Amino acid sequence: MVRAFAIAGLAAAAVTVAAPTALASGTSPKTYGCYSTWGNTGSNGHCQSVARTGDFQNEIDCSLSGDTSIWYLFHYGNSKPSWGYVECTFSANKSWINFKIDS
């Protein structure tokens, strides 16, 4: 009887170890008030009181290849809570904001 409980306990422990881990996610450093967040397969840009007028782009590093949003022009002081969504086919490693001066 004790042996049966010990075997059942080991089986339960094996199931717990095999459970999936939490999804990868993160937040990039800010670039003139804009930053990027990423989760399991996607990324979104966010801007809060943009510190410099220019073009911003959300870029994601996917497990198989990278992807980018289109460039968005933000003027000094603009805010946009969600923009530039990009998605990976399999998984996202990280994302960041690209910036260039509007020409």
mmCIF file of N, CA, C and O in Angstrom:
data_model
loop_
_atom_site.group_PDB
_atom_site.id
_atom_site.type_symbol
_atom_site.label_atom_id
_atom_site.label_comp_id
_atom_site.label_asym_id
_atom_site.label_seq_id
_atom_site.Cartn_x
_atom_site.Cartn_y
_atom_site.Cartn_z
ATOM 1 N N MET A 1 0.825 -1.194 0.000
ATOM 2 C CA MET A 1 0.000 0.000 0.000
ATOM 3 C C MET A 1 0.868 1.257 0.000
ATOM 4 O O MET A 1 0.622 2.170 -0.761
ATOM 5 N N VAL A 2 1.880 1.310 0.858
ATOM 6 C CA VAL A 2 2.788 2.460 0.904
ATOM 7 C C VAL A 2 3.497 2.600 -0.433
ATOM 8 O O VAL A 2 3.667 3.696 -0.949
ATOM 9 N N ARG A 3 3.874 1.497 -1.012
ATOM 10 C CA ARG A 3 4.560 1.504 -2.302
ATOM 11 C C ARG A 3 3.667 2.101 -3.397
ATOM 12 O O ARG A 3 4.134 2.854 -4.242
ATOM 13 N N ALA A 4 2.379 1.803 -3.386
ATOM 14 C CA ALA A 4 1.436 2.331 -4.375
ATOM 15 C C ALA A 4 1.339 3.848 -4.262
ATOM 16 O O ALA A 4 1.308 4.555 -5.272
ATOM 17 N N PHE A 5 1.296 4.365 -3.021
ATOM 18 C CA PHE A 5 1.241 5.817 -2.837
ATOM 19 C C PHE A 5 2.534 6.484 -3.300
ATOM 20 O O PHE A 5 2.507 7.560 -3.881
ATOM 21 N N ALA A 6 3.654 5.871 -3.070
ATOM 22 C CA ALA A 6 4.940 6.424 -3.503
ATOM 23 C C ALA A 6 5.002 6.492 -5.022
ATOM 24 O O ALA A 6 5.450 7.482 -5.592
ATOM 25 N N ILE A 7 4.551 5.453 -5.706
ATOM 26 C CA ILE A 7 4.543 5.448 -7.173
ATOM 27 C C ILE A 7 3.580 6.505 -7.697
ATOM 28 O O ILE A 7 3.888 7.232 -8.639
ATOM 29 N N ALA A 8 2.415 6.631 -7.083
ATOM 30 C CA ALA A 8 1.445 7.652 -7.500
ATOM 31 C C ALA A 8 2.024 9.050 -7.300
ATOM 32 O O ALA A 8 1.838 9.941 -8.130
ATOM 33 N N GLY A 9 2.748 9.264 -6.202
ATOM 34 C CA GLY A 9 3.375 10.561 -5.948
ATOM 35 C C GLY A 9 4.420 10.899 -6.984
ATOM 36 O O GLY A 9 4.515 12.034 -7.453
ATOM 37 N N LEU A 10 5.223 9.932 -7.398
ATOM 38 C CA LEU A 10 6.225 10.161 -8.444
ATOM 39 C C LEU A 10 5.563 10.477 -9.778
ATOM 40 O O LEU A 10 6.025 11.330 -10.529
ATOM 41 N N ALA A 11 4.470 9.817 -10.093
ATOM 42 C CA ALA A 11 3.743 10.080 -11.341
ATOM 43 C C ALA A 11 3.199 11.508 -11.346
ATOM 44 O O ALA A 11 3.271 12.203 -12.352
ATOM 45 N N ALA A 12 2.671 11.963 -10.229
ATOM 46 C CA ALA A 12 2.149 13.336 -10.134
ATOM 47 C C ALA A 12 3.279 14.348 -10.295
ATOM 48 O O ALA A 12 3.115 15.375 -10.953
ATOM 49 N N ALA A 13 4.432 14.074 -9.717
ATOM 50 C CA ALA A 13 5.580 14.971 -9.852
ATOM 51 C C ALA A 13 6.033 15.048 -11.294
ATOM 52 O O ALA A 13 6.381 16.120 -11.787
ATOM 53 N N ALA A 14 6.010 13.950 -12.009
ATOM 54 C CA ALA A 14 6.418 13.939 -13.413
ATOM 55 C C ALA A 14 5.478 14.789 -14.250
ATOM 56 O O ALA A 14 5.900 15.505 -15.152
ATOM 57 N N VAL A 15 4.192 14.751 -13.952
ATOM 58 C CA VAL A 15 3.220 15.565 -14.689
ATOM 59 C C VAL A 15 3.475 17.040 -14.408
ATOM 60 O O VAL A 15 3.437 17.865 -15.305
ATOM 61 N N THR A 16 3.770 17.406 -13.186
ATOM 62 C CA THR A 16 4.029 18.797 -12.826
ATOM 63 C C THR A 16 5.260 19.329 -13.553
ATOM 64 O O THR A 16 5.251 20.434 -14.075
ATOM 65 N N VAL A 17 6.301 18.546 -13.660
ATOM 66 C CA VAL A 17 7.524 18.961 -14.342
ATOM 67 C C VAL A 17 7.274 19.157 -15.830
ATOM 68 O O VAL A 17 7.835 20.031 -16.456
ATOM 69 N N ALA A 18 6.384 18.371 -16.413
ATOM 70 C CA ALA A 18 6.119 18.427 -17.843
ATOM 71 C C ALA A 18 5.181 19.570 -18.221
ATOM 72 O O ALA A 18 4.966 19.823 -19.396
ATOM 73 N N ALA A 19 4.609 20.277 -17.260
ATOM 74 C CA ALA A 19 3.683 21.363 -17.557
ATOM 75 C C ALA A 19 4.402 22.478 -18.309
ATOM 76 O O ALA A 19 5.577 22.732 -18.092
ATOM 77 N N PRO A 20 3.701 23.170 -19.222
ATOM 78 C CA PRO A 20 4.343 24.236 -20.003
ATOM 79 C C PRO A 20 4.761 25.409 -19.134
ATOM 80 O O PRO A 20 4.141 25.690 -18.118
ATOM 81 N N THR A 21 5.824 26.092 -19.553
ATOM 82 C CA THR A 21 6.304 27.264 -18.834
ATOM 83 C C THR A 21 5.529 28.490 -19.291
ATOM 84 O O THR A 21 4.820 28.462 -20.287
ATOM 85 N N ALA A 22 5.705 29.588 -18.585
ATOM 86 C CA ALA A 22 5.031 30.838 -18.933
ATOM 87 C C ALA A 22 5.531 31.350 -20.285
ATOM 88 O O ALA A 22 6.652 31.079 -20.690
ATOM 89 N N LEU A 23 4.680 32.086 -20.959
ATOM 90 C CA LEU A 23 5.033 32.647 -22.257
ATOM 91 C C LEU A 23 6.083 33.733 -22.091
ATOM 92 O O LEU A 23 6.065 34.487 -21.132
ATOM 93 N N ALA A 24 6.991 33.829 -23.041
ATOM 94 C CA ALA A 24 8.010 34.875 -23.029
ATOM 95 C C ALA A 24 7.353 36.218 -23.334
ATOM 96 O O ALA A 24 6.458 36.303 -24.167
ATOM 97 N N SER A 25 7.804 37.257 -22.666
ATOM 98 C CA SER A 25 7.289 38.592 -22.943
ATOM 99 C C SER A 25 8.279 39.617 -22.419
ATOM 100 O O SER A 25 9.180 39.285 -21.658
ATOM 101 N N GLY A 26 8.102 40.857 -22.849
ATOM 102 C CA GLY A 26 8.999 41.886 -22.380
ATOM 103 C C GLY A 26 8.627 43.262 -22.876
ATOM 104 O O GLY A 26 7.673 43.430 -23.633
ATOM 105 N N THR A 27 9.414 44.238 -22.473
ATOM 106 C CA THR A 27 9.240 45.633 -22.856
ATOM 107 C C THR A 27 10.599 46.182 -23.247
ATOM 108 O O THR A 27 11.583 46.000 -22.528
ATOM 109 N N SER A 28 10.653 46.871 -24.365
ATOM 110 C CA SER A 28 11.914 47.447 -24.833
ATOM 111 C C SER A 28 12.220 48.737 -24.076
ATOM 112 O O SER A 28 11.331 49.338 -23.461
ATOM 113 N N PRO A 29 13.465 49.200 -24.162
ATOM 114 C CA PRO A 29 13.780 50.539 -23.645
ATOM 115 C C PRO A 29 13.023 51.598 -24.452
ATOM 116 O O PRO A 29 12.651 51.357 -25.603
ATOM 117 N N LYS A 30 12.820 52.771 -23.866
ATOM 118 C CA LYS A 30 12.118 53.844 -24.579
ATOM 119 C C LYS A 30 13.036 54.521 -25.592
ATOM 120 O O LYS A 30 14.226 54.689 -25.354
ATOM 121 N N THR A 31 12.445 54.897 -26.706
ATOM 122 C CA THR A 31 13.102 55.684 -27.751
ATOM 123 C C THR A 31 12.275 56.940 -27.941
ATOM 124 O O THR A 31 11.196 56.900 -28.523
ATOM 125 N N TYR A 32 12.714 58.055 -27.393
ATOM 126 C CA TYR A 32 12.011 59.341 -27.475
ATOM 127 C C TYR A 32 10.551 59.224 -27.034
ATOM 128 O O TYR A 32 9.657 59.802 -27.645
ATOM 129 N N GLY A 33 10.295 58.457 -25.993
ATOM 130 C CA GLY A 33 8.947 58.323 -25.453
ATOM 131 C C GLY A 33 8.152 57.158 -26.012
ATOM 132 O O GLY A 33 7.023 56.926 -25.593
ATOM 133 N N CYS A 34 8.714 56.417 -26.957
ATOM 134 C CA CYS A 34 8.030 55.257 -27.525
ATOM 135 C C CYS A 34 8.753 53.982 -27.112
ATOM 136 O O CYS A 34 9.971 53.975 -26.960
ATOM 137 N N TYR A 35 8.000 52.937 -26.923
ATOM 138 C CA TYR A 35 8.571 51.646 -26.559
ATOM 139 C C TYR A 35 7.734 50.535 -27.178
ATOM 140 O O TYR A 35 6.643 50.761 -27.695
ATOM 141 N N SER A 36 8.260 49.350 -27.132
ATOM 142 C CA SER A 36 7.621 48.189 -27.722
ATOM 143 C C SER A 36 7.413 47.125 -26.655
ATOM 144 O O SER A 36 8.259 46.944 -25.782
ATOM 145 N N THR A 37 6.294 46.436 -26.732
ATOM 146 C CA THR A 37 6.061 45.286 -25.864
ATOM 147 C C THR A 37 5.886 44.062 -26.751
ATOM 148 O O THR A 37 5.377 44.164 -27.867
ATOM 149 N N TRP A 38 6.339 42.911 -26.266
ATOM 150 C CA TRP A 38 6.150 41.681 -27.031
ATOM 151 C C TRP A 38 5.666 40.575 -26.124
ATOM 152 O O TRP A 38 5.877 40.589 -24.922
ATOM 153 N N GLY A 39 4.983 39.627 -26.760
ATOM 154 C CA GLY A 39 4.477 38.456 -26.062
ATOM 155 C C GLY A 39 4.884 37.210 -26.829
ATOM 156 O O GLY A 39 5.877 37.219 -27.564
ATOM 157 N N ASN A 40 4.130 36.177 -26.720
ATOM 158 C CA ASN A 40 4.454 34.891 -27.327
ATOM 159 C C ASN A 40 4.758 34.999 -28.822
ATOM 160 O O ASN A 40 5.800 34.560 -29.279
ATOM 161 N N THR A 41 3.873 35.600 -29.597
ATOM 162 C CA THR A 41 4.075 35.669 -31.051
ATOM 163 C C THR A 41 3.900 37.062 -31.639
ATOM 164 O O THR A 41 3.986 37.219 -32.857
ATOM 165 N N GLY A 42 3.663 38.083 -30.849
ATOM 166 C CA GLY A 42 3.404 39.392 -31.419
ATOM 167 C C GLY A 42 4.022 40.529 -30.629
ATOM 168 O O GLY A 42 4.504 40.352 -29.512
ATOM 169 N N SER A 43 4.002 41.711 -31.243
ATOM 170 C CA SER A 43 4.572 42.902 -30.636
ATOM 171 C C SER A 43 3.739 44.118 -31.024
ATOM 172 O O SER A 43 3.179 44.185 -32.113
ATOM 173 N N ASN A 44 3.694 45.094 -30.125
ATOM 174 C CA ASN A 44 2.955 46.318 -30.359
ATOM 175 C C ASN A 44 3.781 47.512 -29.910
ATOM 176 O O ASN A 44 4.488 47.428 -28.906
ATOM 177 N N GLY A 45 3.688 48.615 -30.647
ATOM 178 C CA GLY A 45 4.355 49.850 -30.272
ATOM 179 C C GLY A 45 3.449 50.702 -29.399
ATOM 180 O O GLY A 45 2.224 50.624 -29.494
ATOM 181 N N HIS A 46 4.058 51.525 -28.549
ATOM 182 C CA HIS A 46 3.329 52.424 -27.649
ATOM 183 C C HIS A 46 4.119 53.727 -27.562
ATOM 184 O O HIS A 46 5.336 53.703 -27.460
ATOM 185 N N CYS A 47 3.422 54.851 -27.598
ATOM 186 C CA CYS A 47 4.082 56.153 -27.448
ATOM 187 C C CYS A 47 3.353 56.976 -26.395
ATOM 188 O O CYS A 47 2.126 57.062 -26.418
ATOM 189 N N GLN A 48 4.130 57.583 -25.500
ATOM 190 C CA GLN A 48 3.591 58.454 -24.465
ATOM 191 C C GLN A 48 4.369 59.761 -24.499
ATOM 192 O O GLN A 48 5.557 59.771 -24.172
ATOM 193 N N SER A 49 3.736 60.808 -24.932
ATOM 194 C CA SER A 49 4.349 62.120 -24.996
ATOM 195 C C SER A 49 5.703 62.066 -25.717
ATOM 196 O O SER A 49 6.763 62.195 -25.117
ATOM 197 N N VAL A 50 5.639 61.893 -27.031
ATOM 198 C CA VAL A 50 6.839 61.754 -27.864
ATOM 199 C C VAL A 50 7.767 62.948 -27.652
ATOM 200 O O VAL A 50 7.343 64.097 -27.671
ATOM 201 N N ALA A 51 9.048 62.665 -27.441
ATOM 202 C CA ALA A 51 10.029 63.698 -27.114
ATOM 203 C C ALA A 51 10.717 64.296 -28.338
ATOM 204 O O ALA A 51 11.441 65.285 -28.209
ATOM 205 N N ARG A 52 10.504 63.716 -29.524
ATOM 206 C CA ARG A 52 11.151 64.227 -30.726
ATOM 207 C C ARG A 52 10.312 63.871 -31.954
ATOM 208 O O ARG A 52 9.898 62.730 -32.111
ATOM 209 N N THR A 53 10.066 64.844 -32.812
ATOM 210 C CA THR A 53 9.318 64.588 -34.038
ATOM 211 C C THR A 53 10.146 63.715 -34.973
ATOM 212 O O THR A 53 11.333 63.963 -35.168
ATOM 213 N N GLY A 54 9.505 62.705 -35.520
ATOM 214 C CA GLY A 54 10.186 61.822 -36.453
ATOM 215 C C GLY A 54 9.358 60.598 -36.759
ATOM 216 O O GLY A 54 8.208 60.474 -36.329
ATOM 217 N N ASP A 55 9.943 59.691 -37.527
ATOM 218 C CA ASP A 55 9.274 58.452 -37.915
ATOM 219 C C ASP A 55 9.694 57.328 -36.967
ATOM 220 O O ASP A 55 10.883 57.154 -36.684
ATOM 221 N N PHE A 56 8.714 56.570 -36.513
ATOM 222 C CA PHE A 56 8.934 55.464 -35.587
ATOM 223 C C PHE A 56 8.432 54.170 -36.225
ATOM 224 O O PHE A 56 7.445 54.183 -36.950
ATOM 225 N N GLN A 57 9.118 53.093 -35.926
ATOM 226 C CA GLN A 57 8.750 51.785 -36.467
ATOM 227 C C GLN A 57 8.922 50.742 -35.367
ATOM 228 O O GLN A 57 9.906 50.755 -34.633
ATOM 229 N N ASN A 58 7.969 49.841 -35.278
ATOM 230 C CA ASN A 58 8.057 48.733 -34.328
ATOM 231 C C ASN A 58 8.662 47.535 -35.056
ATOM 232 O O ASN A 58 8.174 47.135 -36.102
ATOM 233 N N GLU A 59 9.740 46.968 -34.503
ATOM 234 C CA GLU A 59 10.388 45.812 -35.129
ATOM 235 C C GLU A 59 10.455 44.665 -34.133
ATOM 236 O O GLU A 59 10.715 44.871 -32.950
ATOM 237 N N ILE A 60 10.230 43.452 -34.641
ATOM 238 C CA ILE A 60 10.232 42.262 -33.790
ATOM 239 C C ILE A 60 11.240 41.251 -34.329
ATOM 240 O O ILE A 60 11.410 41.115 -35.537
ATOM 241 N N ASP A 61 11.920 40.593 -33.411
ATOM 242 C CA ASP A 61 12.847 39.514 -33.754
ATOM 243 C C ASP A 61 12.105 38.204 -33.548
ATOM 244 O O ASP A 61 11.845 37.797 -32.418
ATOM 245 N N CYS A 62 11.735 37.561 -34.656
ATOM 246 C CA CYS A 62 11.018 36.288 -34.610
ATOM 247 C C CYS A 62 12.013 35.132 -34.599
ATOM 248 O O CYS A 62 13.155 35.282 -35.021
ATOM 249 N N SER A 63 11.563 33.978 -34.144
ATOM 250 C CA SER A 63 12.446 32.813 -34.063
ATOM 251 C C SER A 63 12.945 32.375 -35.436
ATOM 252 O O SER A 63 14.041 31.857 -35.550
ATOM 253 N N LEU A 64 12.183 32.597 -36.493
ATOM 254 C CA LEU A 64 12.622 32.199 -37.837
ATOM 255 C C LEU A 64 13.055 33.377 -38.699
ATOM 256 O O LEU A 64 13.899 33.238 -39.555
ATOM 257 N N SER A 65 12.458 34.531 -38.525
ATOM 258 C CA SER A 65 12.843 35.726 -39.290
ATOM 259 C C SER A 65 12.270 36.950 -38.583
ATOM 260 O O SER A 65 11.415 36.823 -37.720
ATOM 261 N N GLY A 66 12.726 38.120 -38.957
ATOM 262 C CA GLY A 66 12.236 39.350 -38.348
ATOM 263 C C GLY A 66 11.041 39.908 -39.087
ATOM 264 O O GLY A 66 10.721 39.488 -40.189
ATOM 265 N N ASP A 67 10.376 40.868 -38.504
ATOM 266 C CA ASP A 67 9.250 41.528 -39.135
ATOM 267 C C ASP A 67 9.192 42.950 -38.604
ATOM 268 O O ASP A 67 9.639 43.221 -37.488
ATOM 269 N N THR A 68 8.658 43.866 -39.386
ATOM 270 C CA THR A 68 8.553 45.258 -38.967
ATOM 271 C C THR A 68 7.190 45.819 -39.327
ATOM 272 O O THR A 68 6.527 45.363 -40.248
ATOM 273 N N SER A 69 6.778 46.827 -38.584
ATOM 274 C CA SER A 69 5.577 47.571 -38.934
ATOM 275 C C SER A 69 5.963 48.626 -39.967
ATOM 276 O O SER A 69 7.144 48.828 -40.258
ATOM 277 N N ILE A 70 4.973 49.312 -40.490
ATOM 278 C CA ILE A 70 5.282 50.445 -41.359
ATOM 279 C C ILE A 70 5.791 51.586 -40.474
ATOM 280 O O ILE A 70 5.642 51.555 -39.250
ATOM 281 N N TRP A 71 6.396 52.585 -41.082
ATOM 282 C CA TRP A 71 6.869 53.756 -40.328
ATOM 283 C C TRP A 71 5.677 54.651 -40.027
ATOM 284 O O TRP A 71 4.790 54.842 -40.866
ATOM 285 N N TYR A 72 5.640 55.208 -38.811
ATOM 286 C CA TYR A 72 4.595 56.137 -38.399
ATOM 287 C C TYR A 72 5.242 57.452 -38.010
ATOM 288 O O TYR A 72 6.201 57.475 -37.247
ATOM 289 N N LEU A 73 4.694 58.554 -38.503
ATOM 290 C CA LEU A 73 5.183 59.883 -38.151
ATOM 291 C C LEU A 73 4.482 60.350 -36.878
ATOM 292 O O LEU A 73 3.251 60.389 -36.813
ATOM 293 N N PHE A 74 5.279 60.646 -35.861
ATOM 294 C CA PHE A 74 4.755 61.217 -34.625
ATOM 295 C C PHE A 74 5.413 62.576 -34.425
ATOM 296 O O PHE A 74 6.605 62.745 -34.651
ATOM 297 N N HIS A 75 4.596 63.546 -34.015
ATOM 298 C CA HIS A 75 5.096 64.879 -33.726
ATOM 299 C C HIS A 75 5.352 65.018 -32.224
ATOM 300 O O HIS A 75 4.750 64.314 -31.414
ATOM 301 N N TYR A 76 6.232 65.930 -31.891
ATOM 302 C CA TYR A 76 6.579 66.207 -30.499
ATOM 303 C C TYR A 76 5.307 66.322 -29.656
ATOM 304 O O TYR A 76 4.379 67.046 -30.025
ATOM 305 N N GLY A 77 5.241 65.601 -28.547
ATOM 306 C CA GLY A 77 4.105 65.652 -27.638
ATOM 307 C C GLY A 77 2.988 64.664 -27.947
ATOM 308 O O GLY A 77 2.100 64.472 -27.119
ATOM 309 N N ASN A 78 2.995 64.040 -29.131
ATOM 310 C CA ASN A 78 1.956 63.061 -29.478
ATOM 311 C C ASN A 78 1.987 61.862 -28.533
ATOM 312 O O ASN A 78 3.034 61.497 -27.995
ATOM 313 N N SER A 79 0.825 61.247 -28.379
ATOM 314 C CA SER A 79 0.711 59.993 -27.639
ATOM 315 C C SER A 79 -0.205 59.060 -28.419
ATOM 316 O O SER A 79 -1.196 59.506 -29.003
ATOM 317 N N LYS A 80 0.146 57.814 -28.457
ATOM 318 C CA LYS A 80 -0.708 56.791 -29.070
ATOM 319 C C LYS A 80 -0.445 55.499 -28.305
ATOM 320 O O LYS A 80 0.635 54.926 -28.385
ATOM 321 N N PRO A 81 -1.443 55.026 -27.550
ATOM 322 C CA PRO A 81 -1.216 53.882 -26.679
ATOM 323 C C PRO A 81 -0.935 52.565 -27.400
ATOM 324 O O PRO A 81 -0.273 51.692 -26.845
ATOM 325 N N SER A 82 -1.395 52.416 -28.628
ATOM 326 C CA SER A 82 -1.201 51.151 -29.331
ATOM 327 C C SER A 82 -1.097 51.394 -30.835
ATOM 328 O O SER A 82 -1.985 51.992 -31.429
ATOM 329 N N TRP A 83 0.005 50.941 -31.431
ATOM 330 C CA TRP A 83 0.193 51.111 -32.876
ATOM 331 C C TRP A 83 1.251 50.111 -33.360
ATOM 332 O O TRP A 83 2.014 49.555 -32.583
ATOM 333 N N GLY A 84 1.310 49.893 -34.654
ATOM 334 C CA GLY A 84 2.379 49.121 -35.277
ATOM 335 C C GLY A 84 2.453 47.663 -34.877
ATOM 336 O O GLY A 84 3.535 47.127 -34.668
ATOM 337 N N TYR A 85 1.307 46.975 -34.794
ATOM 338 C CA TYR A 85 1.316 45.572 -34.398
ATOM 339 C C TYR A 85 2.017 44.715 -35.459
ATOM 340 O O TYR A 85 1.771 44.864 -36.647
ATOM 341 N N VAL A 86 2.902 43.836 -35.022
ATOM 342 C CA VAL A 86 3.552 42.856 -35.907
ATOM 343 C C VAL A 86 3.475 41.489 -35.232
ATOM 344 O O VAL A 86 3.424 41.389 -34.011
ATOM 345 N N GLU A 87 3.462 40.441 -36.049
ATOM 346 C CA GLU A 87 3.292 39.096 -35.511
ATOM 347 C C GLU A 87 4.258 38.118 -36.150
ATOM 348 O O GLU A 87 4.548 38.199 -37.343
ATOM 349 N N CYS A 88 4.746 37.184 -35.353
ATOM 350 C CA CYS A 88 5.623 36.114 -35.816
ATOM 351 C C CYS A 88 4.795 34.866 -36.113
ATOM 352 O O CYS A 88 3.742 34.657 -35.517
ATOM 353 N N THR A 89 5.314 34.038 -36.999
ATOM 354 C CA THR A 89 4.646 32.783 -37.301
ATOM 355 C C THR A 89 4.741 31.822 -36.122
ATOM 356 O O THR A 89 3.773 31.168 -35.764
ATOM 357 N N PHE A 90 5.917 31.744 -35.485
ATOM 358 C CA PHE A 90 6.110 30.786 -34.401
ATOM 359 C C PHE A 90 6.289 31.463 -33.044
ATOM 360 O O PHE A 90 5.434 31.363 -32.193
ATOM 361 N N SER A 91 7.390 32.169 -32.831
ATOM 362 C CA SER A 91 7.600 32.800 -31.527
ATOM 363 C C SER A 91 8.432 34.072 -31.659
ATOM 364 O O SER A 91 9.212 34.223 -32.585
ATOM 365 N N ALA A 92 8.231 34.970 -30.687
ATOM 366 C CA ALA A 92 8.941 36.245 -30.652
ATOM 367 C C ALA A 92 10.060 36.184 -29.622
ATOM 368 O O ALA A 92 9.855 35.692 -28.513
ATOM 369 N N ASN A 93 11.236 36.690 -29.992
ATOM 370 C CA ASN A 93 12.365 36.750 -29.062
ATOM 371 C C ASN A 93 12.419 38.084 -28.325
ATOM 372 O O ASN A 93 12.641 38.130 -27.124
ATOM 373 N N LYS A 94 12.239 39.189 -29.054
ATOM 374 C CA LYS A 94 12.245 40.532 -28.469
ATOM 375 C C LYS A 94 11.763 41.512 -29.529
ATOM 376 O O LYS A 94 11.635 41.155 -30.707
ATOM 377 N N SER A 95 11.524 42.751 -29.125
ATOM 378 C CA SER A 95 11.145 43.795 -30.084
ATOM 379 C C SER A 95 11.726 45.123 -29.617
ATOM 380 O O SER A 95 12.155 45.263 -28.473
ATOM 381 N N TRP A 96 11.736 46.096 -30.524
ATOM 382 C CA TRP A 96 12.303 47.411 -30.215
ATOM 383 C C TRP A 96 11.723 48.432 -31.178
ATOM 384 O O TRP A 96 11.061 48.096 -32.151
ATOM 385 N N ILE A 97 12.015 49.698 -30.909
ATOM 386 C CA ILE A 97 11.529 50.818 -31.737
ATOM 387 C C ILE A 97 12.696 51.375 -32.552
ATOM 388 O O ILE A 97 13.749 51.675 -31.998
ATOM 389 N N ASN A 98 12.487 51.498 -33.853
ATOM 390 C CA ASN A 98 13.427 52.192 -34.733
ATOM 391 C C ASN A 98 12.963 53.639 -34.883
ATOM 392 O O ASN A 98 11.773 53.906 -34.872
ATOM 393 N N PHE A 99 13.910 54.549 -35.064
ATOM 394 C CA PHE A 99 13.585 55.970 -35.208
ATOM 395 C C PHE A 99 14.417 56.575 -36.319
ATOM 396 O O PHE A 99 15.586 56.241 -36.473
ATOM 397 N N LYS A 100 13.794 57.460 -37.098
ATOM 398 C CA LYS A 100 14.548 58.273 -38.063
ATOM 399 C C LYS A 100 13.879 59.640 -38.142
ATOM 400 O O LYS A 100 12.669 59.768 -37.942
ATOM 401 N N ILE A 101 14.680 60.637 -38.407
ATOM 402 C CA ILE A 101 14.175 62.001 -38.527
ATOM 403 C C ILE A 101 13.341 62.084 -39.795
ATOM 404 O O ILE A 101 13.759 61.601 -40.852
ATOM 405 N N ASP A 102 12.153 62.681 -39.678
ATOM 406 C CA ASP A 102 11.275 62.823 -40.839
ATOM 407 C C ASP A 102 11.927 63.713 -41.870
ATOM 408 O O ASP A 102 12.427 64.785 -41.559
ATOM 409 N N SER A 103 11.955 63.233 -43.104
ATOM 410 C CA SER A 103 12.594 64.040 -44.162
ATOM 411 C C SER A 103 11.616 64.750 -45.042
ATOM 412 O O SER A 103 10.492 64.548 -45.081
#
